[in-house]
Tab-separated table of C-alpha atoms in Angstrom:
chain	number	residue	atom	x	y	z
B	1	MET	CA	-14.700	21.501	-25.331
B	2	LEU	CA	-16.186	18.597	-26.784
B	3	ALA	CA	-17.396	15.873	-24.699
B	4	GLN	CA	-14.230	13.583	-26.402
B	5	GLN	CA	-12.048	16.612	-25.939
B	6	ARG	CA	-12.893	16.578	-22.068
B	7	GLN	CA	-12.572	13.351	-21.295
B	8	ALA	CA	-9.259	12.758	-22.518
B	9	ALA	CA	-8.568	15.496	-20.066
B	10	ILE	CA	-9.674	13.941	-17.458
B	11	LEU	CA	-8.762	10.870	-17.915
B	12	GLU	CA	-5.206	12.336	-18.250
B	13	ARG	CA	-5.425	14.040	-14.526
B	14	VAL	CA	-6.813	10.902	-13.338
B	15	ARG	CA	-3.893	9.638	-14.076
B	16	SER	CA	-1.523	12.245	-12.909
B	17	THR	CA	-3.631	11.968	-9.397
B	18	GLY	CA	-4.061	8.518	-9.057
B	19	GLY	CA	-7.933	10.026	-7.895
B	20	LEU	CA	-10.229	13.033	-8.088
B	21	ARG	CA	-13.878	13.919	-6.732
B	22	VAL	CA	-16.938	14.742	-8.739
B	23	SER	CA	-16.388	18.612	-7.553
B	24	GLU	CA	-13.380	18.852	-8.523
B	25	LEU	CA	-12.961	17.663	-11.689
B	26	ALA	CA	-16.614	19.864	-12.454
B	27	GLY	CA	-14.459	23.288	-10.797
B	28	GLU	CA	-11.152	22.414	-12.937
B	29	PHE	CA	-13.676	21.721	-16.672
B	30	GLY	CA	-16.503	24.460	-15.312
B	31	VAL	CA	-19.308	22.404	-16.236
B	32	SER	CA	-21.788	20.051	-13.992
B	33	ASP	CA	-21.316	17.507	-11.434
B	34	MET	CA	-24.115	15.577	-13.271
B	35	THR	CA	-21.876	16.263	-16.905
B	36	ILE	CA	-18.479	14.920	-15.318
B	37	ARG	CA	-20.665	11.979	-14.078
B	38	ARG	CA	-21.448	11.032	-17.624
B	39	ASP	CA	-17.949	11.616	-18.369
B	40	LEU	CA	-16.620	9.540	-15.562
B	41	GLU	CA	-19.122	6.979	-16.156
B	42	ALA	CA	-18.103	6.991	-20.449
B	43	LEU	CA	-14.639	5.985	-19.346
B	44	HIS	CA	-15.720	3.520	-17.014
B	45	GLU	CA	-17.253	1.670	-19.261
B	46	ARG	CA	-14.338	1.486	-21.688
B	47	GLY	CA	-11.786	0.137	-18.899
B	48	LEU	CA	-10.094	3.811	-18.896
B	49	LEU	CA	-10.753	4.807	-14.774
B	50	ALA	CA	-11.972	3.297	-12.383
B	51	LYS	CA	-15.264	4.623	-10.270
B	52	VAL	CA	-15.834	4.961	-6.446
B	53	HIS	CA	-18.709	6.932	-4.596
B	54	GLY	CA	-17.274	10.803	-5.067
B	55	GLY	CA	-15.134	10.657	-7.440
B	56	ALA	CA	-12.857	8.508	-9.790
B	57	THR	CA	-9.136	6.713	-9.872
B	58	THR	CA	-7.201	4.580	-12.174
B	59	ALA	CA	-7.995	1.588	-13.250
B	60	GLY	CA	-6.542	-1.282	-11.402
B	61	PRO	CA	-4.703	-3.890	-13.080
B	62	GLY	CA	-6.710	-8.466	-12.938
B	63	SER	CA	-7.748	-9.381	-9.997
B	64	THR	CA	-4.783	-12.882	-10.447
B	65	ASP	CA	-2.684	-10.175	-12.162
B	66	GLU	CA	1.082	-10.786	-10.289
B	67	PRO	CA	3.754	-9.041	-11.565
B	68	GLY	CA	7.558	-9.740	-10.458
B	69	PHE	CA	9.251	-8.643	-7.974
B	70	HIS	CA	11.781	-6.959	-10.300
B	71	ALA	CA	8.670	-5.000	-12.208
B	72	LYS	CA	7.750	-3.986	-8.863
B	73	SER	CA	10.270	-2.516	-7.887
B	74	VAL	CA	11.679	0.042	-9.975
B	75	ARG	CA	7.742	1.381	-9.848
B	76	GLN	CA	7.072	4.801	-7.076
B	77	LEU	CA	10.803	4.783	-6.207
B	78	PRO	CA	10.858	8.179	-4.055
B	79	GLU	CA	7.107	7.293	-2.924
B	80	LYS	CA	8.114	3.924	-1.227
B	81	ALA	CA	11.810	5.670	-0.202
B	82	ALA	CA	9.837	7.740	1.292
B	83	ILE	CA	7.293	5.436	3.307
B	84	ALA	CA	10.022	2.939	4.403
B	85	ASP	CA	11.965	6.037	5.690
B	86	ARG	CA	8.810	6.873	7.953
B	87	ALA	CA	7.943	3.230	8.753
B	88	ALA	CA	11.677	3.151	10.445
B	89	GLN	CA	10.971	5.521	12.988
B	90	LEU	CA	8.245	3.194	13.974
B	91	VAL	CA	10.848	0.152	15.070
B	92	ARG	CA	12.778	0.319	17.890
B	93	PRO	CA	16.335	-1.684	19.099
B	94	GLY	CA	15.127	-5.213	20.593
B	95	ALA	CA	11.769	-5.457	18.346
B	96	ALA	CA	10.513	-8.740	17.519
B	97	VAL	CA	8.771	-7.600	13.744
B	98	ALA	CA	7.338	-9.421	10.975
B	99	LEU	CA	8.483	-7.465	7.127
B	100	SER	CA	5.583	-9.586	4.352
B	101	ALA	CA	6.525	-9.719	0.763
B	102	GLY	CA	6.682	-6.782	-0.988
B	103	THR	CA	9.052	-4.581	-2.885
B	104	THR	CA	7.781	-1.233	0.076
B	105	THR	CA	8.732	-3.504	2.147
B	106	ALA	CA	12.208	-4.514	1.210
B	107	GLU	CA	13.109	-0.770	0.951
B	108	LEU	CA	11.743	-0.206	4.237
B	109	ALA	CA	14.582	-3.870	5.250
B	110	ARG	CA	17.682	-1.344	4.027
B	111	ARG	CA	16.781	0.535	6.382
B	112	LEU	CA	17.046	-1.797	9.372
B	113	VAL	CA	19.937	-3.068	8.794
B	114	ASP	CA	21.968	-0.686	11.550
B	115	VAL	CA	18.926	-1.456	14.015
B	116	PRO	CA	20.940	-2.936	17.246
B	117	GLY	CA	19.146	-6.378	18.926
B	118	LEU	CA	16.558	-6.858	16.179
B	119	THR	CA	14.925	-9.561	15.160
B	120	VAL	CA	12.698	-9.721	12.323
B	121	VAL	CA	10.900	-12.456	10.429
B	122	THR	CA	10.041	-12.460	6.476
B	123	ASN	CA	8.496	-15.264	3.929
B	124	SER	CA	10.547	-12.798	1.378
B	125	LEU	CA	13.585	-13.161	0.335
B	126	PRO	CA	14.380	-10.172	-1.314
B	127	VAL	CA	14.363	-8.981	2.830
B	128	ALA	CA	16.257	-11.799	4.343
B	129	GLU	CA	19.378	-11.418	1.486
B	130	ILE	CA	19.469	-7.656	2.671
B	131	LEU	CA	19.338	-8.096	5.833
B	132	HIS	CA	22.149	-11.202	5.670
B	133	ALA	CA	24.066	-8.924	3.434
B	134	GLY	CA	24.043	-5.928	5.549
B	135	GLY	CA	22.654	-6.346	8.804
B	136	ARG	CA	24.557	-6.363	12.345
B	137	PRO	CA	26.059	-9.326	14.020
B	138	ASP	CA	23.838	-8.906	16.750
B	139	GLN	CA	20.306	-9.072	14.555
B	140	THR	CA	18.426	-12.556	13.816
B	141	VAL	CA	16.497	-13.261	10.584
B	142	VAL	CA	14.716	-15.743	10.262
B	143	LEU	CA	13.360	-16.586	7.065
B	144	THR	CA	10.097	-18.783	6.656
B	145	GLY	CA	10.417	-21.873	4.084
B	146	GLY	CA	7.174	-22.838	1.863
B	147	VAL	CA	6.732	-21.991	-2.067
B	148	ARG	CA	8.009	-19.099	-3.879
B	149	THR	CA	5.765	-16.668	-5.845
B	150	PRO	CA	6.183	-14.604	-9.160
B	151	SER	CA	7.131	-11.653	-6.105
B	152	ASP	CA	9.359	-13.930	-4.006
B	153	ALA	CA	7.548	-14.100	-1.823
B	154	LEU	CA	7.601	-17.466	0.608
B	155	VAL	CA	3.418	-18.891	1.216
B	156	GLY	CA	1.846	-21.937	1.421
B	157	PRO	CA	1.169	-24.436	4.155
B	158	ILE	CA	4.742	-24.292	5.222
B	159	ALA	CA	5.350	-20.270	5.492
B	160	VAL	CA	2.245	-20.135	7.651
B	161	GLY	CA	2.982	-23.118	10.242
B	162	ALA	CA	5.532	-21.325	10.790
B	163	VAL	CA	4.434	-18.277	11.516
B	164	ARG	CA	1.545	-19.568	13.918
B	165	SER	CA	4.030	-20.329	16.960
B	166	LEU	CA	5.430	-16.636	16.855
B	167	HIS	CA	4.931	-13.555	18.939
B	168	LEU	CA	5.615	-10.502	17.207
B	169	ASP	CA	5.697	-6.643	18.304
B	170	LEU	CA	5.019	-5.126	14.530
B	171	LEU	CA	3.933	-6.602	11.418
B	172	PHE	CA	4.667	-4.034	8.208
B	173	LEU	CA	2.327	-5.624	5.331
B	174	GLY	CA	2.603	-4.601	1.773
B	175	VAL	CA	0.022	-4.981	0.026
B	176	HIS	CA	-1.104	-5.420	-3.440
B	177	GLY	CA	-4.357	-3.025	-3.069
B	178	ILE	CA	-6.754	-0.905	-1.234
B	179	THR	CA	-9.848	-0.361	-1.905
B	180	GLU	CA	-12.661	-0.302	0.964
B	181	ARG	CA	-15.034	-2.842	0.080
B	182	ALA	CA	-12.367	-5.825	-0.212
B	183	GLY	CA	-9.586	-3.733	2.741
B	184	PHE	CA	-6.025	-5.014	1.857
B	185	THR	CA	-6.060	-7.240	-0.380
B	186	THR	CA	-3.208	-9.901	-3.141
B	187	PRO	CA	-3.714	-11.175	-5.661
B	188	ASN	CA	-1.924	-14.166	-4.958
B	189	LEU	CA	-4.620	-16.910	-2.813
B	190	MET	CA	-1.777	-18.616	-0.750
B	191	GLU	CA	0.189	-15.417	-0.387
B	192	ALA	CA	-2.980	-13.372	1.344
B	193	GLU	CA	-3.308	-16.645	4.254
B	194	THR	CA	0.318	-16.387	5.198
B	195	ASP	CA	-0.190	-12.354	4.990
B	196	ARG	CA	-3.344	-13.224	7.569
B	197	ALA	CA	-0.818	-15.669	9.762
B	198	LEU	CA	1.292	-12.812	10.009
B	199	VAL	CA	-0.943	-10.314	11.039
B	200	ALA	CA	-2.033	-12.419	13.371
B	201	ALA	CA	1.487	-12.894	15.455
B	202	ALA	CA	1.702	-9.621	15.570
B	203	ASP	CA	0.575	-6.880	18.480
B	204	ARG	CA	0.489	-3.644	16.273
B	205	LEU	CA	0.373	-4.141	12.173
B	206	VAL	CA	1.200	-1.477	10.234
B	207	VAL	CA	1.017	-0.921	6.034
B	208	LEU	CA	3.108	0.119	3.829
B	209	ALA	CA	1.365	1.438	0.568
B	210	ASP	CA	2.089	3.664	-2.481
B	211	HIS	CA	-0.840	5.888	-2.992
B	212	THR	CA	-1.121	3.585	-6.245
B	213	LYS	CA	-2.465	1.024	-4.602
B	214	TRP	CA	-5.813	2.389	-3.872
B	215	GLY	CA	-8.525	1.187	-6.276
B	216	THR	CA	-6.266	-1.752	-7.138
B	217	VAL	CA	-7.890	-5.411	-5.723
B	218	GLY	CA	-6.702	-8.278	-5.957
B	219	ILE	CA	-8.854	-11.815	-5.986
B	220	SER	CA	-8.030	-12.499	-2.049
B	221	SER	CA	-8.315	-10.182	0.877
B	222	ILE	CA	-5.558	-9.866	3.302
B	223	VAL	CA	-7.673	-8.052	6.085
B	224	GLU	CA	-10.060	-5.119	6.485
B	225	LEU	CA	-9.155	-1.840	6.474
B	226	ALA	CA	-10.037	-1.197	10.345
B	227	ALA	CA	-7.412	-4.672	10.825
B	228	ALA	CA	-4.074	-1.748	10.768
B	229	HIS	CA	-3.295	0.168	13.575
B	230	VAL	CA	-1.002	2.212	11.268
B	231	LEU	CA	-0.703	3.175	7.427
B	232	VAL	CA	1.811	4.474	5.683
B	233	SER	CA	1.195	5.577	2.487
B	234	ASP	CA	2.368	9.454	0.270
B	235	ASP	CA	0.719	12.065	-0.030
B	236	ARG	CA	-0.839	11.567	-3.785
B	237	LEU	CA	-3.571	9.840	-2.201
B	238	PRO	CA	-5.929	10.848	-3.932
B	239	PRO	CA	-8.669	12.777	-1.328
B	240	PRO	CA	-11.937	9.957	-1.632
B	241	ALA	CA	-9.072	7.355	-0.666
B	242	ARG	CA	-7.928	9.952	2.340
B	243	LEU	CA	-11.394	10.313	3.211
B	244	VAL	CA	-11.847	6.506	4.104
B	245	LEU	CA	-9.048	5.637	4.863
B	246	GLY	CA	-8.159	8.109	7.795
B	247	GLU	CA	-12.252	7.569	8.900
B	248	GLN	CA	-11.156	3.335	9.123
B	249	VAL	CA	-7.656	2.837	9.485
B	250	GLY	CA	-5.536	3.457	13.174
B	251	GLU	CA	-3.830	6.027	12.355
B	252	LEU	CA	-2.716	7.777	8.476
B	253	ILE	CA	0.771	8.655	8.029
B	254	MET	CA	1.587	10.565	4.704
B	255	VAL	CA	4.541	11.484	3.675
B	256	LYS	CA	5.753	13.778	0.514
B	257	ALA	CA	7.876	11.668	-1.833
B	258	THR	CA	9.572	14.728	-2.793
B	259	THR	CA	10.915	16.212	-0.032
B	260	GLY	CA	11.871	12.246	2.506
B	261	ALA	CA	10.097	11.367	5.031
B	262	ASP	CA	11.535	13.648	7.306
B	263	ARG	CA	8.293	15.629	6.883
B	264	ALA	CA	5.850	13.346	7.071
B	265	THR	CA	2.591	14.559	8.175
B	266	ARG	CA	0.469	12.840	10.479
B	267	THR	CA	-3.827	12.313	10.553
B	268	PRO	CA	-4.668	10.154	13.316
B	269	THR	CA	-8.008	9.330	13.405
B	270	SER	CA	-11.184	9.389	16.030
B	271	GLU	CA	-9.439	6.123	17.392
B	272	GLY	CA	-6.188	8.072	18.311
B	273	THR	CA	-2.816	7.919	16.953
B	274	ALA	CA	0.079	5.109	17.274
B	275	GLN	CA	2.555	5.004	20.058
């Protein structure tokens, strides 16, 4: 196989899986690790994929690129549904929880409409509308004020001020990107500040992110990986991501998008499992 043909095949494999290790690619194509590293370097220089320690992942968008809510809502639907199903199991009746803006947190909101006595704080217009339209009479929905972003989040000083006086049991945080160096990130500077206020107000942080978020970097970091008590993702998360996240987050939960969250696999880290 010519180098150009092999590189095209490598690019297709990385795009279909989200990320692969050098050793896996070397075994699959019957070449040395060094040959694969040269191939990855060539593809990385052309902006077609992102090199990470020990492998490669799909190339992310620009650090300030912020797709609208509708555009994101049609992506990775099975993964988001499975993640939301599993996350809903962490919510108890009567709890005070926060849901940040995002399409995965909106999926979670649809699964919380029947939870008795729930108080939900959110800076997401879609989340608030879902719970207002379908929620129980004994639920309370608190929508922060603020400036509206392309992703239908309310951000800025008004949103931050509304959150700082609150004390919450759980925060479900949707993120734009995840990397080992930058942690959990967003492409909107004011949204990062609002998200950090939500993190500070909650006893526990649960991050909801499908496999495509790995390797993507937004312009502003929200918190480091170790700040997450739980990360719920899907089983297409590439091996390099599993290794890094398994070592740094409190608990990594991966779900099977094809069969639903009832077959979720729990991978506790050295810090123990979530309660």
